mmCIF file of N, CA and C in Angstrom:
data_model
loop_
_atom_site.group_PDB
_atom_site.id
_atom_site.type_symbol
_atom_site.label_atom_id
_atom_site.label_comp_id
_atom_site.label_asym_id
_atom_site.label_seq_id
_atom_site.Cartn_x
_atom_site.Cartn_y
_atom_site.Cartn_z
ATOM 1 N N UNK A 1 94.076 90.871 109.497
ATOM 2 C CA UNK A 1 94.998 90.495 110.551
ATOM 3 C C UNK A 1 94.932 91.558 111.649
ATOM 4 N N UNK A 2 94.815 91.375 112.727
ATOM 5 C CA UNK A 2 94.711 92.218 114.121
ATOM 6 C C UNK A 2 96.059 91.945 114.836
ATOM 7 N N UNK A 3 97.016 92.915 114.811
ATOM 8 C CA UNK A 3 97.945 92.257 115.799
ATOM 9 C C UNK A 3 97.929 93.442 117.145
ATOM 10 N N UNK A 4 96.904 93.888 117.306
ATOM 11 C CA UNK A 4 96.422 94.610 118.789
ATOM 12 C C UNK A 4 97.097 94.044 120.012
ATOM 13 N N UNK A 5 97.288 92.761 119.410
ATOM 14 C CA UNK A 5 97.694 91.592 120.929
ATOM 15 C C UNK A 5 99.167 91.744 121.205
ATOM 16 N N UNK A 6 99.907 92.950 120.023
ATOM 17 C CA UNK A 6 101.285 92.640 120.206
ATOM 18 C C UNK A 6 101.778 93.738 120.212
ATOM 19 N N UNK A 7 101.195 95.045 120.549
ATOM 20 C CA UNK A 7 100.973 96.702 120.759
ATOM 21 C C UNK A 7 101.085 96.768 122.089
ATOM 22 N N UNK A 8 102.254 97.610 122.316
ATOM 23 C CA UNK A 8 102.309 98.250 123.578
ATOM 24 C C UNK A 8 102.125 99.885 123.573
ATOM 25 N N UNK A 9 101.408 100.351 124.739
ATOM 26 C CA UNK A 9 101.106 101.548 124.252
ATOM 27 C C UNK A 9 102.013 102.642 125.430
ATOM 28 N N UNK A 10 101.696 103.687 124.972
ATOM 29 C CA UNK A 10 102.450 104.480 126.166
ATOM 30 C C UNK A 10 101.577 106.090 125.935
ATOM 31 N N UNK A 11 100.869 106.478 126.857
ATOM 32 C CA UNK A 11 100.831 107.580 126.960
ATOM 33 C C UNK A 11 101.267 109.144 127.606
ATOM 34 N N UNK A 12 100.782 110.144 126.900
ATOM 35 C CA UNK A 12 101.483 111.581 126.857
ATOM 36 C C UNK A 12 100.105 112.662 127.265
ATOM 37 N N UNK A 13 100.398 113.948 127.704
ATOM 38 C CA UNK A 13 99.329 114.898 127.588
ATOM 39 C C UNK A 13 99.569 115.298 125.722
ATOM 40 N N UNK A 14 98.194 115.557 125.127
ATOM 41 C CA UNK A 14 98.322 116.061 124.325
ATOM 42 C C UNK A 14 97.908 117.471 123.987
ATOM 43 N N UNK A 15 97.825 118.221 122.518
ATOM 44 C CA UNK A 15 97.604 119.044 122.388
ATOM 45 C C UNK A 15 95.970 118.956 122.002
ATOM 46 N N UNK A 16 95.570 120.323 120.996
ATOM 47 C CA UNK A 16 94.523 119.777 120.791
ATOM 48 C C UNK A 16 93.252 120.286 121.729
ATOM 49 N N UNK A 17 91.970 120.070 121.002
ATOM 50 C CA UNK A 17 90.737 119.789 121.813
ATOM 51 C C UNK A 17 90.731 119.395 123.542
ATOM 52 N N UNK A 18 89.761 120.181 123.766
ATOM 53 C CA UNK A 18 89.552 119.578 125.359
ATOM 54 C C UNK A 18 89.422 120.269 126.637
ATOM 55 N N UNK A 19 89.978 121.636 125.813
ATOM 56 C CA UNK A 19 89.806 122.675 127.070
ATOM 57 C C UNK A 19 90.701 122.462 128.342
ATOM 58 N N UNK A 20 90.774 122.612 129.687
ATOM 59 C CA UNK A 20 91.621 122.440 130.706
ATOM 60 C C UNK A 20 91.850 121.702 130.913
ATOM 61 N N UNK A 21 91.149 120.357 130.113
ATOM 62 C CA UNK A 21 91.530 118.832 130.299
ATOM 63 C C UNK A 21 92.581 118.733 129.936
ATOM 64 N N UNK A 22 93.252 118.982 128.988
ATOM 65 C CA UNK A 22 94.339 118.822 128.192
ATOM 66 C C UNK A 22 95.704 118.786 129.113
ATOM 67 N N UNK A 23 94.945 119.982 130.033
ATOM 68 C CA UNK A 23 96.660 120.056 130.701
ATOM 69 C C UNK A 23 96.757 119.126 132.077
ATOM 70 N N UNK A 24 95.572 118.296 132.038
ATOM 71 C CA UNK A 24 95.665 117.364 133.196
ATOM 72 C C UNK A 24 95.726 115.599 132.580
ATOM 73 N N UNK A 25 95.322 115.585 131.424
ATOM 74 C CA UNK A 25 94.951 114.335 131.307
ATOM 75 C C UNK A 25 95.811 113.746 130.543
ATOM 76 N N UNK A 26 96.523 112.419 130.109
ATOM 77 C CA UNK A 26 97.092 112.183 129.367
ATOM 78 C C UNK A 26 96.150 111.671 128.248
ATOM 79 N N UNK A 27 95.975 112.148 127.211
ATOM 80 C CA UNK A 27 94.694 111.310 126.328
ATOM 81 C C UNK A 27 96.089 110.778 124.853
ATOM 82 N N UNK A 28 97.158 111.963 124.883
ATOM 83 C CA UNK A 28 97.656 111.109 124.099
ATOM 84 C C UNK A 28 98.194 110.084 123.808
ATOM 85 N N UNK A 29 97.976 108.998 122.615
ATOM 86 C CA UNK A 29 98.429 107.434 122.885
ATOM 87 C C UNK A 29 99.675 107.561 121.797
ATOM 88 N N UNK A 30 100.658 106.733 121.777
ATOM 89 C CA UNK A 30 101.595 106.122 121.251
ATOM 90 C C UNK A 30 101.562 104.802 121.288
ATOM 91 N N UNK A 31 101.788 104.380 119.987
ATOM 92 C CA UNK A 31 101.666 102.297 119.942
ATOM 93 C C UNK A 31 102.491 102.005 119.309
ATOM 94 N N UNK A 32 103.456 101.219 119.693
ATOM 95 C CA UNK A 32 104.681 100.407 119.497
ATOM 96 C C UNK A 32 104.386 99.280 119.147
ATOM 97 N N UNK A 33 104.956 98.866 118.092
ATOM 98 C CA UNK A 33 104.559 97.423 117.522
ATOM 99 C C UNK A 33 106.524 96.433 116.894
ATOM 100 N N UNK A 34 106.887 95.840 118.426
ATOM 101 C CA UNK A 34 108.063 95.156 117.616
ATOM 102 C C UNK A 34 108.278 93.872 116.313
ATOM 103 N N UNK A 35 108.556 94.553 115.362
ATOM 104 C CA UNK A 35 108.275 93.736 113.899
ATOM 105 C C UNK A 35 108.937 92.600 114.214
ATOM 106 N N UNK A 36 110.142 92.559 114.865
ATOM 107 C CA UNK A 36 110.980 91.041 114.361
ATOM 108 C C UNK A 36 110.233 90.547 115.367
ATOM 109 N N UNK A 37 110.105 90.798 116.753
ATOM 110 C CA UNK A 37 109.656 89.709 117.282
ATOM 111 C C UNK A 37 108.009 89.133 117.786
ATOM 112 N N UNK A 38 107.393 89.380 116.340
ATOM 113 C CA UNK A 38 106.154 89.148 116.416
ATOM 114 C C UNK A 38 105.938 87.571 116.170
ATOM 115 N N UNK A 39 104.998 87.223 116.283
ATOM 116 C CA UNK A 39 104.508 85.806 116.135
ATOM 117 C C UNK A 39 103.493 85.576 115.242
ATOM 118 N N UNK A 40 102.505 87.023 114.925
ATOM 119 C CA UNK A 40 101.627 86.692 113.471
ATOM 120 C C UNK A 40 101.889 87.225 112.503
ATOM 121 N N UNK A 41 103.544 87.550 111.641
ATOM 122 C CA UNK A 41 103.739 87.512 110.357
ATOM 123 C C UNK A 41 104.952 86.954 110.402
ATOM 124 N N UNK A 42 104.847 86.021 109.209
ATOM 125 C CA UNK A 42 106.311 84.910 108.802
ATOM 126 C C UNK A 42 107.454 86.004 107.939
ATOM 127 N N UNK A 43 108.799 84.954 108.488
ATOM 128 C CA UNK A 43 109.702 86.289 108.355
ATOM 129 C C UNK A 43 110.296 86.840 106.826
ATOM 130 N N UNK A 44 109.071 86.170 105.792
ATOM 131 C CA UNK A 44 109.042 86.666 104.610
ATOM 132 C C UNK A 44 108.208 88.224 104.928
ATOM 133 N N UNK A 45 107.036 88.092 105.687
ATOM 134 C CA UNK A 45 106.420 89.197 105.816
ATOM 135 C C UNK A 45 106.685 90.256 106.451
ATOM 136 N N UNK A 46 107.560 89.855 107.841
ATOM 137 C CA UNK A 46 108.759 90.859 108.402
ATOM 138 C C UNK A 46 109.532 91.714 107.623
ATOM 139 N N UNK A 47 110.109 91.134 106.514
ATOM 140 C CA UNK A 47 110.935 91.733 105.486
ATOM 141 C C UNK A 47 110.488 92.828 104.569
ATOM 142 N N UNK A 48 109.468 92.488 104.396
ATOM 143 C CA UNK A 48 108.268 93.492 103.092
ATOM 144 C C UNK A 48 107.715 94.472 104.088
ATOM 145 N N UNK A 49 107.596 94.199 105.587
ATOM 146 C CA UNK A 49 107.305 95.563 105.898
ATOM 147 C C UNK A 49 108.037 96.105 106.773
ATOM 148 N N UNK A 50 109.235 95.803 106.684
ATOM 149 C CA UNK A 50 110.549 96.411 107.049
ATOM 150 C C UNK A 50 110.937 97.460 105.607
ATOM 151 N N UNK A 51 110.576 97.143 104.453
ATOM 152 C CA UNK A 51 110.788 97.766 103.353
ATOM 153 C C UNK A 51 109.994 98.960 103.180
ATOM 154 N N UNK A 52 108.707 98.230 103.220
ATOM 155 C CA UNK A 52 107.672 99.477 103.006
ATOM 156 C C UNK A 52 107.618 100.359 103.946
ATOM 157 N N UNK A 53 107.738 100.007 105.239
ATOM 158 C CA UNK A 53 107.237 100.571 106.068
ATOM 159 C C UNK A 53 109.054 101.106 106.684
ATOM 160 N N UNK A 54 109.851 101.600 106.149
ATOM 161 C CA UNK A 54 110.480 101.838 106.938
ATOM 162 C C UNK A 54 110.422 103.243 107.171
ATOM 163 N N UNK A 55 110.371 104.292 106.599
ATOM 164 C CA UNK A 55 109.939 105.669 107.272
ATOM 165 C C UNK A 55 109.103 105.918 108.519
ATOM 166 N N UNK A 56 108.494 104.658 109.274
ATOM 167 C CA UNK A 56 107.534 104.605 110.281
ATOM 168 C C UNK A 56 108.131 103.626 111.699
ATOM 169 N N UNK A 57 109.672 103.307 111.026
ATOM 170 C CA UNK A 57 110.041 102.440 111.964
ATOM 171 C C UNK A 57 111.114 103.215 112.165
ATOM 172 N N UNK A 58 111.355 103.176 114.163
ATOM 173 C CA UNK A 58 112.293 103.975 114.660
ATOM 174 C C UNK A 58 114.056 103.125 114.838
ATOM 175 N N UNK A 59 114.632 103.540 115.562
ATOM 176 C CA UNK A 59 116.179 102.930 115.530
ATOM 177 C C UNK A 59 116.047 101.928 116.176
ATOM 178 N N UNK A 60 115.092 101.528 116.959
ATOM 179 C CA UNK A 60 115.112 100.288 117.892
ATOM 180 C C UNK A 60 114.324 99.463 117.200
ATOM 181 N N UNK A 61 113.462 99.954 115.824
ATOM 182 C CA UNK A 61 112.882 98.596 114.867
ATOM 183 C C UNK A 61 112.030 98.454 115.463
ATOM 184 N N UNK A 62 111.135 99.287 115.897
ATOM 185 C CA UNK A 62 109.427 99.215 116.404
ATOM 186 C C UNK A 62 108.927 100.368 115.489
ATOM 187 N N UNK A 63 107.459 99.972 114.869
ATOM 188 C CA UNK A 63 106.691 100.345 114.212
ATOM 189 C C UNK A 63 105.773 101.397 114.520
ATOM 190 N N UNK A 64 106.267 103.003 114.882
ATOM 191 C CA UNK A 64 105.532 103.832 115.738
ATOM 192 C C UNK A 64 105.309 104.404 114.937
ATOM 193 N N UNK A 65 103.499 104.367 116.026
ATOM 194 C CA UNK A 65 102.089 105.034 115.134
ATOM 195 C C UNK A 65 101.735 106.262 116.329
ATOM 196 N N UNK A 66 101.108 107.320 116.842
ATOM 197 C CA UNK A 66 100.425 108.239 117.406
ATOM 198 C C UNK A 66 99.451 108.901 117.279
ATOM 199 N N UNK A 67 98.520 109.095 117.695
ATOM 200 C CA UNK A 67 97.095 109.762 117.680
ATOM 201 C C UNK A 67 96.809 110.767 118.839
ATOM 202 N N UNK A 68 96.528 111.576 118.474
ATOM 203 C CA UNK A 68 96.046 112.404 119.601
ATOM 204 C C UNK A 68 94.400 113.382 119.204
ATOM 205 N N UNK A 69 93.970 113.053 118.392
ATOM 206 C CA UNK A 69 93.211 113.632 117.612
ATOM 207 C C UNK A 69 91.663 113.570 118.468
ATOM 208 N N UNK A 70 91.638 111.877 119.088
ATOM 209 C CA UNK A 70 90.254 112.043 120.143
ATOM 210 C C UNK A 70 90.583 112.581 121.367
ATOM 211 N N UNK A 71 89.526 113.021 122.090
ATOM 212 C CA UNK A 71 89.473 113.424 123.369
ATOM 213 C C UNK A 71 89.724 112.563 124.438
ATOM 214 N N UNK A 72 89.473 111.183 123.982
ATOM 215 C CA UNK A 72 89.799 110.059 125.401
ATOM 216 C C UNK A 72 90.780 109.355 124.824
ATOM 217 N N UNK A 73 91.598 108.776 126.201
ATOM 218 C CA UNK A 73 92.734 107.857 125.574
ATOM 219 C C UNK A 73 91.978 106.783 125.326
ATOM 220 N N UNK A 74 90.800 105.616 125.172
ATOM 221 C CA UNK A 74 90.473 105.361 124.584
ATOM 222 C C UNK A 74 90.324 104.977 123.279
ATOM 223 N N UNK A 75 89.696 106.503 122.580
ATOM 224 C CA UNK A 75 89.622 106.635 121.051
ATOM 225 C C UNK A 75 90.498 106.365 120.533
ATOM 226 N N UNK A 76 91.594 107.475 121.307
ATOM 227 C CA UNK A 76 93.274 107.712 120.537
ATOM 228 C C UNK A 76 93.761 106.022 120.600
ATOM 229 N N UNK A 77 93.422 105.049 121.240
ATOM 230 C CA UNK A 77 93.869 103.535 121.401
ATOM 231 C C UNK A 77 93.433 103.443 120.466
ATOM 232 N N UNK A 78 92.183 103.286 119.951
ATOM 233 C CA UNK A 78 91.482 103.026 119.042
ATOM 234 C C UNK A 78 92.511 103.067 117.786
ATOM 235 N N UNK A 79 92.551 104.164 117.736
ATOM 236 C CA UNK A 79 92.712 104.481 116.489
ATOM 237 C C UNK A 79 93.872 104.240 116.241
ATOM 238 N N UNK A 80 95.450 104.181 117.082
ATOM 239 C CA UNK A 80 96.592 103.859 116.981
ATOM 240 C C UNK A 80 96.455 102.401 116.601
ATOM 241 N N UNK A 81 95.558 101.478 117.003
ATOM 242 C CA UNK A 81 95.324 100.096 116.706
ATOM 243 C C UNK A 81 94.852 99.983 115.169
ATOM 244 N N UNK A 82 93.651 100.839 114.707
ATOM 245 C CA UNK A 82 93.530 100.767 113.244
ATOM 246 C C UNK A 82 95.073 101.804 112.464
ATOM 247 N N UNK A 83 95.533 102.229 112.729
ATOM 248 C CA UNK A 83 96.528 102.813 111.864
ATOM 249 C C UNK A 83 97.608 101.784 111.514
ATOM 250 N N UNK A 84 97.700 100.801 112.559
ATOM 251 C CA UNK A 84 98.755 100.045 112.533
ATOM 252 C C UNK A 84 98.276 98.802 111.615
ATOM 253 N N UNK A 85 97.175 98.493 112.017
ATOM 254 C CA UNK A 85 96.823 97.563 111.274
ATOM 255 C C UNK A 85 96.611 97.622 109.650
ATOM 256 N N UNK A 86 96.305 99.035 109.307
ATOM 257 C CA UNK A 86 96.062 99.494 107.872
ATOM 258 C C UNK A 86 97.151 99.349 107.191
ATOM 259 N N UNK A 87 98.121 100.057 108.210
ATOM 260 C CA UNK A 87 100.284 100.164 107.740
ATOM 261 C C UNK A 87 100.278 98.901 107.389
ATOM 262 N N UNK A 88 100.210 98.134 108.276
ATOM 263 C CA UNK A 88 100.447 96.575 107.579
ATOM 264 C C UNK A 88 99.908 95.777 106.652
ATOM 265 N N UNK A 89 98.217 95.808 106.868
ATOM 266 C CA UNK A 89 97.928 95.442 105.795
ATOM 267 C C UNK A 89 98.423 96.026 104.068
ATOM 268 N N UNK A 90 98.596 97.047 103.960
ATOM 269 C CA UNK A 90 98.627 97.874 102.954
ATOM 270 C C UNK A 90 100.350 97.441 102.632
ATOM 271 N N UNK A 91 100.971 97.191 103.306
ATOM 272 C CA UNK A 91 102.405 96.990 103.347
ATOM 273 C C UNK A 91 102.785 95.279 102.778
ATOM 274 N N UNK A 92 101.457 94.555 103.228
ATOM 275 C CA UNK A 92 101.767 93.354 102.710
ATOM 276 C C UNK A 92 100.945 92.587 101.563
ATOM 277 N N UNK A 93 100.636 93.999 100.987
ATOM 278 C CA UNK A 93 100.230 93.269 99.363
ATOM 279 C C UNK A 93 100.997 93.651 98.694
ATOM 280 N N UNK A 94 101.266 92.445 97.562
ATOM 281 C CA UNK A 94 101.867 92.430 96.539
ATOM 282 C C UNK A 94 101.593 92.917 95.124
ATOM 283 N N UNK A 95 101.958 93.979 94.532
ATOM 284 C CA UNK A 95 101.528 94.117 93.533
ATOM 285 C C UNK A 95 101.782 93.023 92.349
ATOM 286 N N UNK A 96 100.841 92.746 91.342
ATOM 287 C CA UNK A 96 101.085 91.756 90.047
ATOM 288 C C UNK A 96 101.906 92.254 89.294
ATOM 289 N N UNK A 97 102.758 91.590 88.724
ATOM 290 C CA UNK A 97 103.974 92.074 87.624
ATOM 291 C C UNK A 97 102.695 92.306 86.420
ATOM 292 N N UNK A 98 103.438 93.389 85.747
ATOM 293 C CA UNK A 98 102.814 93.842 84.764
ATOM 294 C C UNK A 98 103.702 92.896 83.274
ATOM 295 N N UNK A 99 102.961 92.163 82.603
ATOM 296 C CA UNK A 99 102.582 91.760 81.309
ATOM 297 C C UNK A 99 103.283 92.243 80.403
ATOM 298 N N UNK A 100 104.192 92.572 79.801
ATOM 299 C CA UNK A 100 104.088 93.643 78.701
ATOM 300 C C UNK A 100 103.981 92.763 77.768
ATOM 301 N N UNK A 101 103.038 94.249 76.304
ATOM 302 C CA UNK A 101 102.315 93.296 75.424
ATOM 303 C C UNK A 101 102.620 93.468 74.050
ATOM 304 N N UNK A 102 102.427 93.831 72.803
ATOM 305 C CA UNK A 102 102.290 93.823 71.807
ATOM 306 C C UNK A 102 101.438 94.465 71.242
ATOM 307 N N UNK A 103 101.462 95.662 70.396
ATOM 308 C CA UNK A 103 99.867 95.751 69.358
ATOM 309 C C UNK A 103 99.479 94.708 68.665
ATOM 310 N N UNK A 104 98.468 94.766 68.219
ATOM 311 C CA UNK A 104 97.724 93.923 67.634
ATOM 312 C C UNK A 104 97.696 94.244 66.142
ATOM 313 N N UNK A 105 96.894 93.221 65.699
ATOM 314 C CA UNK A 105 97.083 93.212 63.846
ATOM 315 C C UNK A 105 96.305 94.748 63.858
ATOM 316 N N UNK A 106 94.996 94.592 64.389
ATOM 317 C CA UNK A 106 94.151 95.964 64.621
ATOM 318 C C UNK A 106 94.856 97.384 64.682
ATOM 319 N N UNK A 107 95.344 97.457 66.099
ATOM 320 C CA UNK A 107 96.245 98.464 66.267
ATOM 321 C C UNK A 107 96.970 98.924 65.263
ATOM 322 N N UNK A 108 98.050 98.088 64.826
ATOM 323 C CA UNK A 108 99.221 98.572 63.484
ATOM 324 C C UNK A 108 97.938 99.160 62.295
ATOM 325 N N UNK A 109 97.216 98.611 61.780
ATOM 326 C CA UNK A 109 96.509 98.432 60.502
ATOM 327 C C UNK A 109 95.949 99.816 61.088
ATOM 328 N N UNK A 110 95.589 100.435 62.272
ATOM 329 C CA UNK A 110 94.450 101.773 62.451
ATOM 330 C C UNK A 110 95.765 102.658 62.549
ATOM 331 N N UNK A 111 96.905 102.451 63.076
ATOM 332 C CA UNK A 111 97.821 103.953 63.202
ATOM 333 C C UNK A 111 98.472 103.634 61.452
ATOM 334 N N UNK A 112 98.636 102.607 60.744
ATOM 335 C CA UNK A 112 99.034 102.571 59.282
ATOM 336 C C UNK A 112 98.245 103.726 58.712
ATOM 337 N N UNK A 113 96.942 103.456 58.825
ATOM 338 C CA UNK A 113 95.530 103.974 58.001
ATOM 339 C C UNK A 113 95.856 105.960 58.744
ATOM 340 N N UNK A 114 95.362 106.292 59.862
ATOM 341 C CA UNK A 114 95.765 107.613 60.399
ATOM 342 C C UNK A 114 97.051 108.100 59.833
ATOM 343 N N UNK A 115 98.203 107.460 59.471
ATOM 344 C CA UNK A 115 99.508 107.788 59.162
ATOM 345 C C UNK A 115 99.101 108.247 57.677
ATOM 346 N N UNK A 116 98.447 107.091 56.947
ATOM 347 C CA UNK A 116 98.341 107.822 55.298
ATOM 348 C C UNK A 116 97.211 108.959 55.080
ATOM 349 N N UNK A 117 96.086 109.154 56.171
ATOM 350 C CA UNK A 117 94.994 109.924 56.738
ATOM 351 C C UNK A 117 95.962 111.441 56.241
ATOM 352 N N UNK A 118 96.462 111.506 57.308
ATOM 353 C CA UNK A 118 97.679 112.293 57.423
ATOM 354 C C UNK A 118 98.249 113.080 56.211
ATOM 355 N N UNK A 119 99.091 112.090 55.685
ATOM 356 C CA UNK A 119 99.731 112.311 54.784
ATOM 357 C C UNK A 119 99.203 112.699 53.818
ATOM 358 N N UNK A 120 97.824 112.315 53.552
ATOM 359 C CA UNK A 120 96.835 112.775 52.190
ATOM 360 C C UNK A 120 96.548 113.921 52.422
ATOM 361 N N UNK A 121 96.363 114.615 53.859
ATOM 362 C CA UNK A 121 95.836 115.767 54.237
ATOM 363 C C UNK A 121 96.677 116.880 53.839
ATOM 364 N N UNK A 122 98.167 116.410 54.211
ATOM 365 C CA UNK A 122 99.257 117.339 54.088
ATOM 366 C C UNK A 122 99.245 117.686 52.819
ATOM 367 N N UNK A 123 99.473 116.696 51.907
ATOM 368 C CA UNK A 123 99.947 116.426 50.490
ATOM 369 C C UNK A 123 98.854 117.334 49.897
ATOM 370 N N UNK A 124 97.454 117.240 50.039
ATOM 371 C CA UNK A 124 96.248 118.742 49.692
ATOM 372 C C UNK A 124 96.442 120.159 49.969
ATOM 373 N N UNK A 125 97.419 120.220 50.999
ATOM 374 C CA UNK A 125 97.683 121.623 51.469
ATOM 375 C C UNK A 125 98.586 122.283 50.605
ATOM 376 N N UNK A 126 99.511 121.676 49.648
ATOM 377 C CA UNK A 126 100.940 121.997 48.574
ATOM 378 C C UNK A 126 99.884 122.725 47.734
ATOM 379 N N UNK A 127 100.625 123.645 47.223
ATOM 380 C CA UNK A 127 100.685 124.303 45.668
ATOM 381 C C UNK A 127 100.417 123.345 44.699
ATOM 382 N N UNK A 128 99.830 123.331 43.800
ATOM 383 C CA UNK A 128 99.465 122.853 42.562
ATOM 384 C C UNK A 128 100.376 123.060 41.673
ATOM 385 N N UNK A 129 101.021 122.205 41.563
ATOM 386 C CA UNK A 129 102.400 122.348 40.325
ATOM 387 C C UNK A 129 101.875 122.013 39.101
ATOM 388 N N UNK A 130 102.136 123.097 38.053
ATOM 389 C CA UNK A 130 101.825 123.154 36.578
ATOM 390 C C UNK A 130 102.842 122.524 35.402
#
């Protein structure tokens, strides 16, 4: 899912790489992504990454990501676009309920067998009573 189409960005000077550029250029990006009022996730999916993702969502309920790490605002787009998209994807899988199971005839019958293993071992270590 790409929702690039629903990212607004805003840029900053950043720190960082770049030499005297830095203090002229804005290369750093910020990308805002408003969850409720998107149009490509249903509002079951709104919910799950309102959950997961809420340490990344600010008081106004936009999904802020930042990069400043490339040299062009560009890259830093770039990459605010894959971060967001990863957050989400990763936010909207479901893990499978786990099963719980039973030992098996196997199982019981091998810790039975180790248990008397055991016990025979111990029972050799006693004094020899006369």
């Amino acid at each position: 899912m790409d929702i690039s189409t629903e990212i607004w960005f805003k840029t900053a000077r950043s720190g960082g790489k770049g030499g005297q550029n830095v203090n002229k250029v804005e290369t750093m990006v910020e990308g805002y992504w408003d969850i409720s009022m998107s149009d490509l996730v249903s509002e079951q999916q709104k919910i799950l990454i309102k959950e997961k993702l809420a340490n990344k969502i600010n008081a106004d309920g936009y999904l802020f990501v930042k990069s400043q790490t490339e040299r062009s605002q560009l890259g830093n787009k770039q990459e605010v676009i894959r971060k967001i998209n990863a957050f989400v994807e990763k936010a909207l899988i479901v893990p499978k309920k786990r099963k719980p199971t039973k030992p098996g005839k196997a199982a019981k019958e091998k810790r039975i067998n180790t248990k008397k293993k055991t016990g025979e071992l111990k029972e050799s270590r006693k004094k020899v009573q006369r």
